Amino acid sequence: MAHVDITEQFERIQQQALDSSIPLADTLRLCIAVGGRLNAPGLIKWANAELDGYGVENELPEYRTVHAPMMVSYFLGPNRVQGQVVTADLVDPEFRPKMHDVPLREALASLEEMAKREQETISMVSEHSGDMGAMIKRNTADPTFLTITSVYWDVPRIAFGSVVDKVRTKLVTMVAEFDVAVRQPGVSTVAAARDAISVVVEPGGVMNMNSAPVGSIVTGGDKSVITSNNAGRDVVATTAGGDIKDSSTSGTSRAQQTPPRFWETAWWTVGKVIVGSVGLVVAGLAAYFTYLAI
């Protein structure tokens, strides 16, 4: 590819990334084309991951994890309580540093859409909330008469826009690094471009394609437990989930020891967005009547 073509392509990437009216999807597709011409598979993989979302086999870049309070909604007998904060004493000590970390694996276009919504916060549910409920069960008291309908994070809307902005900044920085490198004596345009690409494909373990081992699976019935605080009183509730079953083998003296907890595996990811309170009410009633039927 001619040197002038490389320079022009990088200039287009920068112009589009600087223009917030242009969807980032268009700029990322341009990155895929440039990555192909430069024989830069790292750039292609990164741009595709941002376009399509990060699968569980992909390690998330650091900027894709945001912070938000963990919340719980539940029934206390016939009474419904929504949006209570889960405190640190209700989870295992090893999990406490991660309890407010929300991994955003969705496609970038989805994050852009969520950043434009009117509500101040967006509730996000982990597909492994049952594991969280089982963990919390080990740290709680009597679960009588209480049923959890959901465990989720209240993610500020601005957090989604922040992720989008960081992707734009990475693209602008990549081109800036190219502009600096290409002016250095003895540095070819292609070499400068490939070095600049490291801005988006190296930091944070972006393209580690190896899956982390999974040591636990969810099994059993819908009975896990969480404790929350309501008007100064400890409240114990039951959450849909299940018992934790160790999927690793046991009975050996080798370095098998404790299997990875769910937050140590590659499948620790946010599964879906709660669009409105109607979904919570329906899920809550279903969980409540299921509990009564057991």
XYZ file of C-alpha atoms in Angstrom:
294
model
C 0.000 0.000 0.000
C 1.369 3.414 -0.943
C 2.611 5.610 1.897
C 0.201 8.385 0.944
C -2.694 5.897 1.169
C -1.711 4.866 4.707
C -1.509 8.494 5.777
C -4.870 9.304 4.221
C -6.545 6.345 5.913
C -5.199 7.367 9.313
C -6.350 10.939 8.718
C -9.856 9.663 7.936
C -9.896 7.628 11.133
C -8.916 10.691 13.146
C -11.442 12.977 11.450
C -14.286 10.533 12.053
C -13.263 9.827 15.651
C -13.194 13.561 16.387
C -16.679 14.057 14.942
C -19.202 12.870 17.540
C -21.985 13.054 14.938
C -20.424 10.119 13.052
C -21.271 6.692 14.542
C -18.163 4.950 15.806
C -19.222 1.807 13.945
C -18.230 3.466 10.664
C -14.815 4.378 12.046
C -14.249 0.881 13.417
C -15.080 -0.661 10.041
C -12.490 1.663 8.516
C -10.013 0.333 11.096
C -10.745 -3.214 9.906
C -9.953 -2.203 6.329
C -6.739 -0.468 7.393
C -5.770 -3.472 9.520
C -6.125 -5.707 6.495
C -3.917 -3.520 4.346
C -1.267 -3.277 7.051
C -1.422 -6.993 7.904
C -2.344 -5.991 11.466
C -4.627 -8.755 12.836
C -4.632 -7.162 16.294
C -6.366 -4.045 14.988
C -8.879 -6.166 13.068
C -9.713 -8.258 16.145
C -10.052 -5.211 18.386
C -12.314 -3.351 15.962
C -14.468 -6.448 15.417
C -14.778 -6.974 19.175
C -15.922 -3.387 19.649
C -18.419 -3.742 16.802
C -19.847 -7.138 17.769
C -19.270 -7.164 21.519
C -16.727 -9.122 23.545
C -17.448 -12.821 23.899
C -16.570 -14.727 27.035
C -13.433 -16.006 25.286
C -12.148 -12.413 25.054
C -10.504 -10.669 27.978
C -12.103 -7.253 28.366
C -10.045 -4.088 27.998
C -9.822 -2.201 31.276
C -11.958 0.673 29.973
C -14.854 -1.750 29.385
C -15.393 -2.251 33.140
C -17.388 0.443 34.940
C -18.361 0.817 38.587
C -21.862 0.841 40.048
C -23.673 -0.134 43.268
C -25.050 -3.665 43.480
C -28.785 -3.651 44.193
C -31.425 -6.188 45.203
C -35.208 -6.314 44.841
C -37.289 -8.831 46.773
C -40.623 -9.820 48.319
C -41.030 -9.818 52.097
C -44.132 -11.998 52.313
C -46.671 -10.193 50.097
C -44.772 -6.889 50.289
C -42.445 -5.889 47.485
C -39.197 -4.028 48.203
C -37.157 -2.676 45.296
C -33.706 -1.213 44.936
C -31.929 -1.954 48.213
C -28.136 -1.680 48.244
C -26.162 -4.896 48.789
C -23.476 -4.139 51.370
C -19.968 -5.588 51.436
C -20.609 -7.787 54.478
C -23.121 -9.826 52.455
C -20.526 -11.174 49.993
C -17.353 -13.229 50.348
C -14.251 -11.184 51.251
C -12.549 -12.271 48.009
C -15.432 -10.869 45.965
C -15.718 -7.507 47.724
C -13.120 -5.727 45.557
C -15.123 -6.799 42.475
C -18.712 -6.419 43.679
C -19.088 -2.975 42.102
C -17.304 -3.885 38.843
C -19.683 -4.144 35.883
C -18.121 -5.642 32.713
C -19.742 -4.201 29.594
C -19.365 -6.755 26.788
C -22.105 -5.351 24.572
C -21.495 -4.038 21.058
C -20.365 -0.424 21.058
C -23.519 0.651 19.206
C -25.575 -0.684 22.128
C -23.503 1.337 24.573
C -24.005 4.433 22.421
C -27.765 3.843 22.494
C -27.830 3.396 26.284
C -25.808 6.578 26.731
C -28.607 8.498 24.964
C -31.466 7.254 27.144
C -33.364 9.663 29.353
C -33.108 7.806 32.674
C -30.180 8.641 34.921
C -29.340 4.994 35.655
C -29.771 1.730 33.756
C -30.243 -1.523 35.663
C -28.067 -4.368 34.419
C -28.333 -8.010 35.451
C -25.548 -10.583 35.385
C -26.453 -13.898 33.791
C -24.731 -15.421 36.825
C -26.834 -13.715 39.479
C -27.715 -17.197 40.745
C -24.071 -17.720 41.655
C -24.048 -14.395 43.456
C -27.153 -15.438 45.349
C -25.555 -18.745 46.326
C -22.478 -16.900 47.528
C -24.542 -14.495 49.576
C -26.434 -17.426 51.090
C -23.261 -18.420 52.891
C -23.150 -14.977 54.493
C -26.749 -14.545 55.605
C -29.237 -15.563 58.309
C -32.750 -17.016 58.203
C -34.359 -16.835 54.718
C -37.928 -17.453 55.913
C -40.795 -15.738 54.020
C -38.532 -13.696 51.731
C -37.973 -14.043 47.976
C -35.508 -12.101 45.832
C -36.706 -11.096 42.394
C -33.437 -9.688 41.047
C -29.840 -8.793 41.838
C -28.494 -6.109 39.546
C -26.319 -3.025 39.201
C -27.610 0.526 38.875
C -25.195 1.801 36.232
C -25.121 5.585 35.697
C -26.016 6.522 32.138
C -22.845 8.592 31.911
C -20.756 5.422 32.349
C -21.862 4.103 28.945
C -20.946 7.383 27.278
C -17.596 7.256 29.043
C -16.748 3.918 27.404
C -17.670 5.307 23.986
C -15.541 8.397 24.602
C -12.568 6.245 25.587
C -12.787 4.341 22.304
C -12.832 7.643 20.408
C -9.847 8.850 22.418
C -7.919 5.651 21.673
C -8.470 6.109 17.954
C -7.368 9.745 18.044
C -4.323 8.805 20.133
C -3.437 6.025 17.686
C -3.314 8.521 14.821
C -1.393 11.038 16.932
C 1.214 8.360 17.705
C 1.438 7.632 13.984
C 1.964 11.322 13.187
C 4.798 11.531 15.717
C 6.489 8.294 14.649
C 6.339 8.928 10.910
C 8.334 12.141 11.356
C 11.236 10.327 12.990
C 14.338 9.755 10.822
C 14.587 6.275 9.370
C 11.041 5.228 10.331
C 8.923 3.999 7.435
C 5.249 4.848 7.145
C 4.262 1.198 7.529
C 6.437 0.757 10.624
C 5.015 3.931 12.155
C 1.475 2.719 11.500
C 2.067 -0.696 13.043
C 3.656 0.830 16.138
C 0.751 3.249 16.515
C -1.742 0.392 16.401
C -0.326 -0.903 19.690
C -2.251 1.920 21.391
C -5.511 0.035 20.881
C -4.463 -3.622 20.759
C -1.963 -4.024 23.599
C -3.032 -2.244 26.826
C -5.261 -4.156 29.208
C -4.879 -7.560 27.612
C -7.358 -6.662 24.893
C -6.888 -9.660 22.680
C -6.248 -12.581 24.980
C -8.283 -15.259 23.217
C -7.757 -17.963 25.851
C -10.721 -18.917 28.016
C -10.173 -18.972 31.750
C -11.061 -22.300 33.394
C -14.540 -22.649 34.800
C -14.600 -24.412 38.153
C -18.253 -24.153 39.186
C -21.617 -24.651 37.557
C -25.098 -23.704 38.697
C -27.441 -26.543 39.560
C -30.402 -27.352 41.775
C -33.521 -25.400 42.638
C -34.379 -21.741 42.897
C -33.198 -21.202 46.462
C -30.310 -18.884 47.195
C -30.265 -16.271 49.907
C -29.367 -12.632 50.333
C -29.613 -10.239 53.264
C -30.465 -6.589 52.832
C -31.236 -3.751 55.214
C -34.675 -2.157 55.388
C -35.272 0.762 57.760
C -32.430 -0.337 60.013
C -33.466 -4.003 60.176
C -31.672 -6.972 58.678
C -33.794 -8.495 55.937
C -33.110 -11.948 54.546
C -34.500 -12.856 51.155
C -34.481 -15.767 48.739
C -33.148 -15.235 45.246
C -33.681 -17.324 42.140
C -30.468 -19.199 41.618
C -29.274 -22.593 42.764
C -26.659 -24.467 44.646
C -23.034 -24.261 43.620
C -21.714 -27.567 42.396
C -17.996 -28.038 42.014
C -17.331 -29.260 38.476
C -13.695 -30.103 39.141
C -12.661 -33.538 40.320
C -11.847 -34.151 43.961
C -10.159 -36.749 46.144
C -6.609 -36.156 44.905
C -3.677 -34.565 46.686
C -2.473 -32.632 43.663
C -2.562 -28.814 43.490
C -6.294 -28.847 42.845
C -7.368 -27.128 46.033
C -10.157 -24.555 45.711
C -11.728 -24.294 42.229
C -12.049 -20.828 40.689
C -14.988 -18.798 41.976
C -17.404 -17.413 39.404
C -15.801 -13.964 39.472
C -12.412 -15.521 38.555
C -13.635 -17.043 35.298
C -14.060 -15.738 31.771
C -17.850 -16.081 31.914
C -18.243 -13.374 34.573
C -20.210 -10.992 32.380
C -23.320 -8.886 32.323
C -26.107 -10.736 30.588
C -28.967 -8.327 29.938
C -30.485 -4.919 30.568
C -33.650 -4.341 32.560
C -35.578 -2.008 30.276
C -38.304 -1.068 32.752
C -40.034 -1.894 35.979
C -42.606 -4.105 34.244
C -39.997 -6.801 33.696
C -39.046 -6.675 37.354
C -42.662 -7.029 38.491
C -43.311 -10.013 36.222
C -40.059 -11.703 37.234
C -40.789 -10.964 40.871
C -44.254 -12.493 40.814
C -42.975 -15.572 39.000
C -40.182 -16.077 41.523
C -42.561 -15.510 44.440
C -45.177 -18.032 43.350
C -42.463 -20.529 42.432
C -41.143 -20.218 45.972
C -44.624 -20.788 47.448
C -45.067 -23.898 45.333
C -41.871 -25.547 46.600
